[in-house]
mmCIF file with all atom_site columns, C-alpha atoms in Angstrom:
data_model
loop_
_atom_site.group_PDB
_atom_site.id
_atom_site.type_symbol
_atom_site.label_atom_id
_atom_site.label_alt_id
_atom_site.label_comp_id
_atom_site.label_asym_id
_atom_site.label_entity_id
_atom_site.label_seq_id
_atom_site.pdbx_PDB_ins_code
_atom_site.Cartn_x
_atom_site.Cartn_y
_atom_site.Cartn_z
_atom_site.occupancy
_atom_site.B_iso_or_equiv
_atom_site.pdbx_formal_charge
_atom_site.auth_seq_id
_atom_site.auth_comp_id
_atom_site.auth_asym_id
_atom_site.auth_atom_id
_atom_site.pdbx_PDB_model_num
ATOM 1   C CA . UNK A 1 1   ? 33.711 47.585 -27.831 1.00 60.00 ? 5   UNK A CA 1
ATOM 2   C CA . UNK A 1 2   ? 32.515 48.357 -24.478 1.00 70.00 ? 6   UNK A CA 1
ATOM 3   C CA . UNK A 1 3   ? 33.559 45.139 -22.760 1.00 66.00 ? 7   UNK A CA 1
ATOM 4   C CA . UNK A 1 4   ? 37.074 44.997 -23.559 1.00 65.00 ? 8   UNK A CA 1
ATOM 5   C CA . UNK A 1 5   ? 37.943 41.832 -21.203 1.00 66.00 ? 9   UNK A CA 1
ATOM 6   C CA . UNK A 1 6   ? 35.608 39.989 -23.323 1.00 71.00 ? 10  UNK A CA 1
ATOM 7   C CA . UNK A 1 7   ? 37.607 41.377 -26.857 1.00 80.00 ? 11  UNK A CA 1
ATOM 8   C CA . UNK A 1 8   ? 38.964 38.717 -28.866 1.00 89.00 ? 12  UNK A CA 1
ATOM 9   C CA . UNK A 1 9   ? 42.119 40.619 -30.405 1.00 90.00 ? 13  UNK A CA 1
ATOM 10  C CA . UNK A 1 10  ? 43.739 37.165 -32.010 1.00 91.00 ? 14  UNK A CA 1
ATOM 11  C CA . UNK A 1 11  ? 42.423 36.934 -35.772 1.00 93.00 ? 15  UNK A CA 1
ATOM 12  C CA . UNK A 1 12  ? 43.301 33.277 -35.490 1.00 94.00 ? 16  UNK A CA 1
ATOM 13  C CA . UNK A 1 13  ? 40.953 32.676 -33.084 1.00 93.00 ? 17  UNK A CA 1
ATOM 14  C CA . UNK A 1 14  ? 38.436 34.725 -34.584 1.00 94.00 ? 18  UNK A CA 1
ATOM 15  C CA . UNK A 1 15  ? 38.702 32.869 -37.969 1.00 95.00 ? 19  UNK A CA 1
ATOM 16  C CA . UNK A 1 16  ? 38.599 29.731 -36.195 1.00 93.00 ? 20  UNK A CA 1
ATOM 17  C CA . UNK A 1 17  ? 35.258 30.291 -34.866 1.00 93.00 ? 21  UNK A CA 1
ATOM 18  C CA . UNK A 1 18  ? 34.200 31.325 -37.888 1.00 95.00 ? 22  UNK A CA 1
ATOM 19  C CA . UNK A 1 19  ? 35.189 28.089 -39.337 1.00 93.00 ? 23  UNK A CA 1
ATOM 20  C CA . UNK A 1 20  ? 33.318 26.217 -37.012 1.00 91.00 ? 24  UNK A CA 1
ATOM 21  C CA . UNK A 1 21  ? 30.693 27.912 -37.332 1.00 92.00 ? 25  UNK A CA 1
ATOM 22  C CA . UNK A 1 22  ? 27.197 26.153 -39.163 1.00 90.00 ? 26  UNK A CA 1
ATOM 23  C CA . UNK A 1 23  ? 25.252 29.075 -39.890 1.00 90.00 ? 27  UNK A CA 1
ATOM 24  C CA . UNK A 1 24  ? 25.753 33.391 -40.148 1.00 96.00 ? 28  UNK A CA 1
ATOM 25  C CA . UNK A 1 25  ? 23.163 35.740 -39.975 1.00 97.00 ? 29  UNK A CA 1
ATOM 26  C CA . UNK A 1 26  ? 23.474 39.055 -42.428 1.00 98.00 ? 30  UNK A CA 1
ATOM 27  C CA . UNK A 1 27  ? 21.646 42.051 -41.609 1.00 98.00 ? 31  UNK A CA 1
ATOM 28  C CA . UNK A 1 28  ? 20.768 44.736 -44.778 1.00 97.00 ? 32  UNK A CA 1
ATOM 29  C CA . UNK A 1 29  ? 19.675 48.437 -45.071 1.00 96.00 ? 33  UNK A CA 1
ATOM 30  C CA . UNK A 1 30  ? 17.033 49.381 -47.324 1.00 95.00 ? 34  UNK A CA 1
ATOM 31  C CA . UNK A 1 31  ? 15.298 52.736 -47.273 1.00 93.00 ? 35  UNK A CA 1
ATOM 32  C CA . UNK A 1 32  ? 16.260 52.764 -43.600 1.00 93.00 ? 36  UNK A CA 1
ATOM 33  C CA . UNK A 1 33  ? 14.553 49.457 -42.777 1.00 95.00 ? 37  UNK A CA 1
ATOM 34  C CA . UNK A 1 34  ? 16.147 46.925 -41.417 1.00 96.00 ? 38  UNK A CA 1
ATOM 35  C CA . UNK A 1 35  ? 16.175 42.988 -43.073 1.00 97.00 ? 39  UNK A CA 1
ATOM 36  C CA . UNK A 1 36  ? 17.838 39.854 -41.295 1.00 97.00 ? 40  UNK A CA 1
ATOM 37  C CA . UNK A 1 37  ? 18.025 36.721 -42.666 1.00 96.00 ? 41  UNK A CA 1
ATOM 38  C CA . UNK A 1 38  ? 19.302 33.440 -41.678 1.00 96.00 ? 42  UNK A CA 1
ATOM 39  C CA . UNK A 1 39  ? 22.048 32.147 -44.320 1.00 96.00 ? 43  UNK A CA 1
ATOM 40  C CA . UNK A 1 40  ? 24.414 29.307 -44.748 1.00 94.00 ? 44  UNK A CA 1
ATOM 41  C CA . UNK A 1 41  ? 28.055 30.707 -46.266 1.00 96.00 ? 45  UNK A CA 1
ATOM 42  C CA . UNK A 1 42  ? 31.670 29.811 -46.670 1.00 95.00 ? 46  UNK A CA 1
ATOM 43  C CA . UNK A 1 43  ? 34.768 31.337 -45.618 1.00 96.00 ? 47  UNK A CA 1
ATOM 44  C CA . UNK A 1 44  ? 37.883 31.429 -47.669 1.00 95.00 ? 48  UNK A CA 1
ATOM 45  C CA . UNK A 1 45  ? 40.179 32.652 -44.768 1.00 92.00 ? 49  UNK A CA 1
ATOM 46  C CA . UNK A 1 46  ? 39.351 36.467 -46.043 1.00 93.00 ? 50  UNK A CA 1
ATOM 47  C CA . UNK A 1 47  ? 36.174 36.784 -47.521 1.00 96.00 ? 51  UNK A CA 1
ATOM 48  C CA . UNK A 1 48  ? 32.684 35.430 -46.708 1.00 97.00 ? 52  UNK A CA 1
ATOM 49  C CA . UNK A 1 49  ? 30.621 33.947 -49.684 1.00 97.00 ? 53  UNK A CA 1
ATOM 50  C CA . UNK A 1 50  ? 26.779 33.620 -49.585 1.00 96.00 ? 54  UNK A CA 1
ATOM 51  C CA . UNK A 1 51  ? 24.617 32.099 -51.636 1.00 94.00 ? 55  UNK A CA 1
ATOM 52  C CA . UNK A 1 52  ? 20.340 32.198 -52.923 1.00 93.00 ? 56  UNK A CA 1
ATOM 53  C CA . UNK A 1 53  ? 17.678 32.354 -55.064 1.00 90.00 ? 57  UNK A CA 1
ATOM 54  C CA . UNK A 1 54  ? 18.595 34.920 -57.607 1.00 91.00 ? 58  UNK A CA 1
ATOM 55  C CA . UNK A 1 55  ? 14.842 36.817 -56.569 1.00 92.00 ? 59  UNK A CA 1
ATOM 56  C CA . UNK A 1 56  ? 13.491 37.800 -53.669 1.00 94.00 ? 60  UNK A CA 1
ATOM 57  C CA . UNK A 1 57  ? 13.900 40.538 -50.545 1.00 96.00 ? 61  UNK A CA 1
ATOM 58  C CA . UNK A 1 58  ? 17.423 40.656 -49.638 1.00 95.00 ? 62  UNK A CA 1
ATOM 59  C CA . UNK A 1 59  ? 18.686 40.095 -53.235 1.00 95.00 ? 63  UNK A CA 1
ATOM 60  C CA . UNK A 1 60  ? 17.054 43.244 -54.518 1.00 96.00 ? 64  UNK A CA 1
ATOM 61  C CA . UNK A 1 61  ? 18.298 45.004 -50.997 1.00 97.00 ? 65  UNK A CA 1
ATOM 62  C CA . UNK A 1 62  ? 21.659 44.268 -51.672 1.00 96.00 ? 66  UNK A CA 1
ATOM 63  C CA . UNK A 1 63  ? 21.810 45.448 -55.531 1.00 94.00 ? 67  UNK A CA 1
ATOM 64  C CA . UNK A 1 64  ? 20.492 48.742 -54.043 1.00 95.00 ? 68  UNK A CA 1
ATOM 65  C CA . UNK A 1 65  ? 22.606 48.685 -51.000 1.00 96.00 ? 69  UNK A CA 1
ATOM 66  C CA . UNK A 1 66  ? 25.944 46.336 -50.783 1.00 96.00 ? 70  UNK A CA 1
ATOM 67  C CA . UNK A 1 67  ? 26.263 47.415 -47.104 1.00 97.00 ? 71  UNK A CA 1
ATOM 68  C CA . UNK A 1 68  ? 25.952 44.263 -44.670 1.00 97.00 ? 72  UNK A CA 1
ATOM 69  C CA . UNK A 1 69  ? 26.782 43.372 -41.441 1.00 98.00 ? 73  UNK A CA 1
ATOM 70  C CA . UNK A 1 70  ? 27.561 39.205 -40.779 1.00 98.00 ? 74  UNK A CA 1
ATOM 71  C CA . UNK A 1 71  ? 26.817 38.070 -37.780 1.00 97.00 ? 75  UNK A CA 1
ATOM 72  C CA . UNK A 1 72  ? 28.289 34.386 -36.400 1.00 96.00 ? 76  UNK A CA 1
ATOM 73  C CA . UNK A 1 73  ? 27.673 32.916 -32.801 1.00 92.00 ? 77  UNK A CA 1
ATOM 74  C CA . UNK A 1 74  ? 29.008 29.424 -31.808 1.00 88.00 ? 78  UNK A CA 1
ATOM 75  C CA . UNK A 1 75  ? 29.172 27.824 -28.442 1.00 76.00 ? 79  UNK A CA 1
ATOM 76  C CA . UNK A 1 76  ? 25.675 29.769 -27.352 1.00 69.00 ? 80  UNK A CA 1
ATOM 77  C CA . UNK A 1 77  ? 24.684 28.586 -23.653 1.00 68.00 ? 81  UNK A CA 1
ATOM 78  C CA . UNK A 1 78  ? 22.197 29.936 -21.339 1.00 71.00 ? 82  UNK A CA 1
ATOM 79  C CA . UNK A 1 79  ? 23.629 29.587 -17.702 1.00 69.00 ? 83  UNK A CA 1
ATOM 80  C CA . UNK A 1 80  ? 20.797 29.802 -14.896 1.00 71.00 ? 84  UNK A CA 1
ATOM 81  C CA . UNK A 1 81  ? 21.394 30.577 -11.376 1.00 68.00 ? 85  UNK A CA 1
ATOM 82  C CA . UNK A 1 82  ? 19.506 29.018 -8.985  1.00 62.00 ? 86  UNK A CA 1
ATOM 83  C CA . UNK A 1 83  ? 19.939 32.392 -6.936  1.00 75.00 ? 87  UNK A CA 1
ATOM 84  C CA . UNK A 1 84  ? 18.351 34.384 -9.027  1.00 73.00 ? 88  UNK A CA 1
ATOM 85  C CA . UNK A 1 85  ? 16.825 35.240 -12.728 1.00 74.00 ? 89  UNK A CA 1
ATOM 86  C CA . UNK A 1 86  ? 19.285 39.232 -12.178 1.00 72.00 ? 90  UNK A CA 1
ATOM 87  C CA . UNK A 1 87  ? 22.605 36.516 -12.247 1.00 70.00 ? 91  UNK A CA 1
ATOM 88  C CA . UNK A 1 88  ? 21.933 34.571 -15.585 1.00 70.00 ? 92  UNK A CA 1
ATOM 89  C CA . UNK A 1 89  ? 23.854 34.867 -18.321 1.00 72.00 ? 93  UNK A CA 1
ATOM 90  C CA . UNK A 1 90  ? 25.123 33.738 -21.095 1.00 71.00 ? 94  UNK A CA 1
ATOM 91  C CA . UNK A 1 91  ? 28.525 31.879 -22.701 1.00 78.00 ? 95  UNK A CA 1
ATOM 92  C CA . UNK A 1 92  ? 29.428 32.513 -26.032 1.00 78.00 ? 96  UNK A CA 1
ATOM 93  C CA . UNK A 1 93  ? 31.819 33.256 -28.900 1.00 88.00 ? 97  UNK A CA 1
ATOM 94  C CA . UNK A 1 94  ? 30.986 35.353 -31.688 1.00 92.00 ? 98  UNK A CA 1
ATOM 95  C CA . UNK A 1 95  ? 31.975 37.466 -34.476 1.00 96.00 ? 99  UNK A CA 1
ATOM 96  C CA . UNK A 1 96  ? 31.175 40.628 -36.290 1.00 96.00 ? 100 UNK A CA 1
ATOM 97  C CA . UNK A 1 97  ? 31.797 41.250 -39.845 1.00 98.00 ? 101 UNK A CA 1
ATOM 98  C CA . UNK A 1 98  ? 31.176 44.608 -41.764 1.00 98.00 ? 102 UNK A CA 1
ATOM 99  C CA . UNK A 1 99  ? 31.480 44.437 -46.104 1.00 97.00 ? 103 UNK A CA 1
ATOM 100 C CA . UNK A 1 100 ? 29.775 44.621 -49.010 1.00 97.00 ? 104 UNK A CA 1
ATOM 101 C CA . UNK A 1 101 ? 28.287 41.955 -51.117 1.00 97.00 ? 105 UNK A CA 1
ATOM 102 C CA . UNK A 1 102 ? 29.794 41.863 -54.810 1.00 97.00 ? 106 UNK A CA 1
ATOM 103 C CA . UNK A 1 103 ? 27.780 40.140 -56.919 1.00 96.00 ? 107 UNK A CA 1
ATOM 104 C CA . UNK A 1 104 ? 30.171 36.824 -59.047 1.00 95.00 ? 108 UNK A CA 1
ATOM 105 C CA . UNK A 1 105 ? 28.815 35.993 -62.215 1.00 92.00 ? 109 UNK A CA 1
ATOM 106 C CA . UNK A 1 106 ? 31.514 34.292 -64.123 1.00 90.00 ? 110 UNK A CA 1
ATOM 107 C CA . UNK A 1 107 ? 30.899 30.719 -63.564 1.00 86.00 ? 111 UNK A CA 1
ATOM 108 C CA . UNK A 1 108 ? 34.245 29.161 -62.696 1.00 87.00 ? 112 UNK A CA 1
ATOM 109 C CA . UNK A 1 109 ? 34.561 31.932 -60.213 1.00 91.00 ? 113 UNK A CA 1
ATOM 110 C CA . UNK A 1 110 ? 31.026 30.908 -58.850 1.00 89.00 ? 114 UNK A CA 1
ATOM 111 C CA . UNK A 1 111 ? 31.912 27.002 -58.863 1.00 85.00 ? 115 UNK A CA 1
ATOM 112 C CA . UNK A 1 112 ? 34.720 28.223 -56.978 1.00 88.00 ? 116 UNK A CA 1
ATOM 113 C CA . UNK A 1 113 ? 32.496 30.688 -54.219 1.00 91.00 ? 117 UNK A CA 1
ATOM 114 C CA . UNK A 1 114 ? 29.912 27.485 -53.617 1.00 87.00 ? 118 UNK A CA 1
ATOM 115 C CA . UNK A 1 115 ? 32.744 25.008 -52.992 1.00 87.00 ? 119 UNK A CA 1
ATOM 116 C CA . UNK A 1 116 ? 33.795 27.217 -50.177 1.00 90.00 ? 120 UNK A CA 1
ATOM 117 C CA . UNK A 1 117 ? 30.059 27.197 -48.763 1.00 90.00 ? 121 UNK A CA 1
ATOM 118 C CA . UNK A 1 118 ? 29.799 23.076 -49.143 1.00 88.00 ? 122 UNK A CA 1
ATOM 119 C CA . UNK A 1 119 ? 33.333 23.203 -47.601 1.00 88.00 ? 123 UNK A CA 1
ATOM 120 C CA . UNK A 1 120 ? 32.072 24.681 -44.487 1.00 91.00 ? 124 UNK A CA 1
ATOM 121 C CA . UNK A 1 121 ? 29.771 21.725 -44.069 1.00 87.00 ? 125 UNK A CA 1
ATOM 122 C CA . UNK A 1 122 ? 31.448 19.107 -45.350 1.00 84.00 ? 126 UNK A CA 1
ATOM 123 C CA . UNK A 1 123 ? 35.009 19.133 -44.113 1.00 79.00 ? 127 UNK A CA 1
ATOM 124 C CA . UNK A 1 124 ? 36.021 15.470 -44.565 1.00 76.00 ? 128 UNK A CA 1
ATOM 125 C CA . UNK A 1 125 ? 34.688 14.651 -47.819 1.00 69.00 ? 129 UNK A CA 1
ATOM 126 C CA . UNK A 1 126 ? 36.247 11.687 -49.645 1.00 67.00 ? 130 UNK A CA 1
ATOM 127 C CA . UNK A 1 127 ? 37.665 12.454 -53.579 1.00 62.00 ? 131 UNK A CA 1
ATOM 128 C CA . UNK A 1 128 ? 34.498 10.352 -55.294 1.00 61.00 ? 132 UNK A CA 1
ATOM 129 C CA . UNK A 1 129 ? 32.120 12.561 -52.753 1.00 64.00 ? 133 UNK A CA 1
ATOM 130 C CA . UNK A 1 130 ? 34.467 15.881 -54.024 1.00 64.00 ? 134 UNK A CA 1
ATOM 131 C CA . UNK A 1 131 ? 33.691 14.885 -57.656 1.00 54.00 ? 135 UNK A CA 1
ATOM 132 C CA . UNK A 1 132 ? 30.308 14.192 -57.193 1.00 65.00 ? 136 UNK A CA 1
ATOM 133 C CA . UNK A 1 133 ? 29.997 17.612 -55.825 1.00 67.00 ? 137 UNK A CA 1
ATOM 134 C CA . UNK A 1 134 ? 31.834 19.335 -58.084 1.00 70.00 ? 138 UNK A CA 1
ATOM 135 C CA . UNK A 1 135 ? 29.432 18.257 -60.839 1.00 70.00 ? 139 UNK A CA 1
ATOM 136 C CA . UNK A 1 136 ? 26.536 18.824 -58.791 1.00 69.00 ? 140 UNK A CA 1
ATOM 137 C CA . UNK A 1 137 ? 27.533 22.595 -58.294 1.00 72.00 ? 141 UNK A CA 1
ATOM 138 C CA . UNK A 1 138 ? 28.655 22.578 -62.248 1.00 73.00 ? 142 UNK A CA 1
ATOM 139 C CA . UNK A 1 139 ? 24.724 22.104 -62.760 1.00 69.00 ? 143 UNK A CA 1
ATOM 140 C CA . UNK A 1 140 ? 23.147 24.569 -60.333 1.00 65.00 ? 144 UNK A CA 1
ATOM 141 C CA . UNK A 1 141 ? 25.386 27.583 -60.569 1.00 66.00 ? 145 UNK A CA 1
ATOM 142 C CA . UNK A 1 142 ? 23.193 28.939 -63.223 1.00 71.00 ? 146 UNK A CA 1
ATOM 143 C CA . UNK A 1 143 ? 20.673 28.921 -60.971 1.00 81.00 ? 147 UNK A CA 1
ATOM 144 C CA . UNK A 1 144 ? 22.162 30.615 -57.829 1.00 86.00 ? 148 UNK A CA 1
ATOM 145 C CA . UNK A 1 145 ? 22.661 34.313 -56.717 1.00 92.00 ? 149 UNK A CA 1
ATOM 146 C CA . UNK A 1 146 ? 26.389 33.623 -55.512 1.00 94.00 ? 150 UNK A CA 1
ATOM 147 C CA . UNK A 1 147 ? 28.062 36.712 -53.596 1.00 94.00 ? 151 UNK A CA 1
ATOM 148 C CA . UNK A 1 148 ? 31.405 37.682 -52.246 1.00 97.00 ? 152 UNK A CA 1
ATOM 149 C CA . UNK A 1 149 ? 31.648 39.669 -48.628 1.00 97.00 ? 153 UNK A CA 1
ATOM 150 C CA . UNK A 1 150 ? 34.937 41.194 -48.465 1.00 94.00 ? 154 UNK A CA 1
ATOM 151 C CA . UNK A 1 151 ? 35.750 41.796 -44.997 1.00 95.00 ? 155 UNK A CA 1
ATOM 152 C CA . UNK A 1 152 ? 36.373 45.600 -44.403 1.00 96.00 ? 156 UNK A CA 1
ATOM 153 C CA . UNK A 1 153 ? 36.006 45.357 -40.651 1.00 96.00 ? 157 UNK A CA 1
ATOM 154 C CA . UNK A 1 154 ? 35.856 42.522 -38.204 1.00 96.00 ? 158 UNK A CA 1
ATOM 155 C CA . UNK A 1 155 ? 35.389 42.280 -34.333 1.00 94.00 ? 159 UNK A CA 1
ATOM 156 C CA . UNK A 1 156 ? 35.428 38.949 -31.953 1.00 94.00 ? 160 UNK A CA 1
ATOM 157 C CA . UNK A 1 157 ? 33.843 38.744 -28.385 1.00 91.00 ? 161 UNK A CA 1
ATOM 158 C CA . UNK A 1 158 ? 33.475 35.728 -26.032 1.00 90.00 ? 162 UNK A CA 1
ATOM 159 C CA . UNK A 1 159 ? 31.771 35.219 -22.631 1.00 83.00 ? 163 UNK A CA 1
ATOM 160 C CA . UNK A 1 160 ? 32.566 32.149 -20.707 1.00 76.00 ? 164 UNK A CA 1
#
């Protein structure tokens, strides 16, 4: 990292942004092209799960190419100086993640993956909201590409 006074060595703190956290961004490989995409996820305290359509551009990247990069910002502000455009800048917390996607296909374990995702967006759900849930992802994991990132390298940076 070439900023080193802006290194976030403390995996506590990096996990807790993750955690806060509302959306990732995961960047593939295929044929030496690049692909971003925009995805919602859940974290388990050591791997990332993602979830989508079982078709489409980045599913049929990744069963070529695990490879992927995560990407997570939180706290994103422009600050402006009135001085001058050469002294704006920006505040920010984010993290780096480098793994590869593993495809889950048993269905418990899949239930289990998605309840992490609806976890990161619903943190205070009551038990009769938990149930609910629990059913609803019962019904759709059928219908749902649901992958594992296992972390193999991770990096934290924050401007303030």
């Amino acid at each position: 990292m070439r900023r080193k006074d802006r290194e976030i060595k403390d995996l506590d703190t990096i996990k807790k942004i993750i955690e806060r956290a509302a959306v990732c961004h995961i960047a593939m490989c295929s044929n030496g092209v690049p692909y971003l995409a925009p995805m919602n996820f859940g974290f388990d305290g050591e791997n990332v799960y993602l979830h989508s359509f079982p078709e489409g551009k980045k599913i049929d990247i990744l069963k070529e190419n695990p490879q992927l990069c995560i990407g997570i910002t939180e706290n994103l502000e422009c600050i402006t100086s009135a001085e001058s455009v050469c002294e704006t800048s920006m505040k920010y917390s984010s993290v780096i993640i480098n793994g590869k996607a593993e495809f889950i296909a048993e269905k418990k374990e899949k239930i289990e993956a998605l309840k992490y995702i609806v976890q990161q967006y619903y943190r205070n759900m009551d038990d009769e909201k938990k149930y609910s849930t629990e059913k609803l992802l019962e019904n759709y994991s059928g219908e749902l590409a649901v992958f594992r990132v296992k972390i193999e390298k991770i990096t934290g940076k924050q401007s303030n």
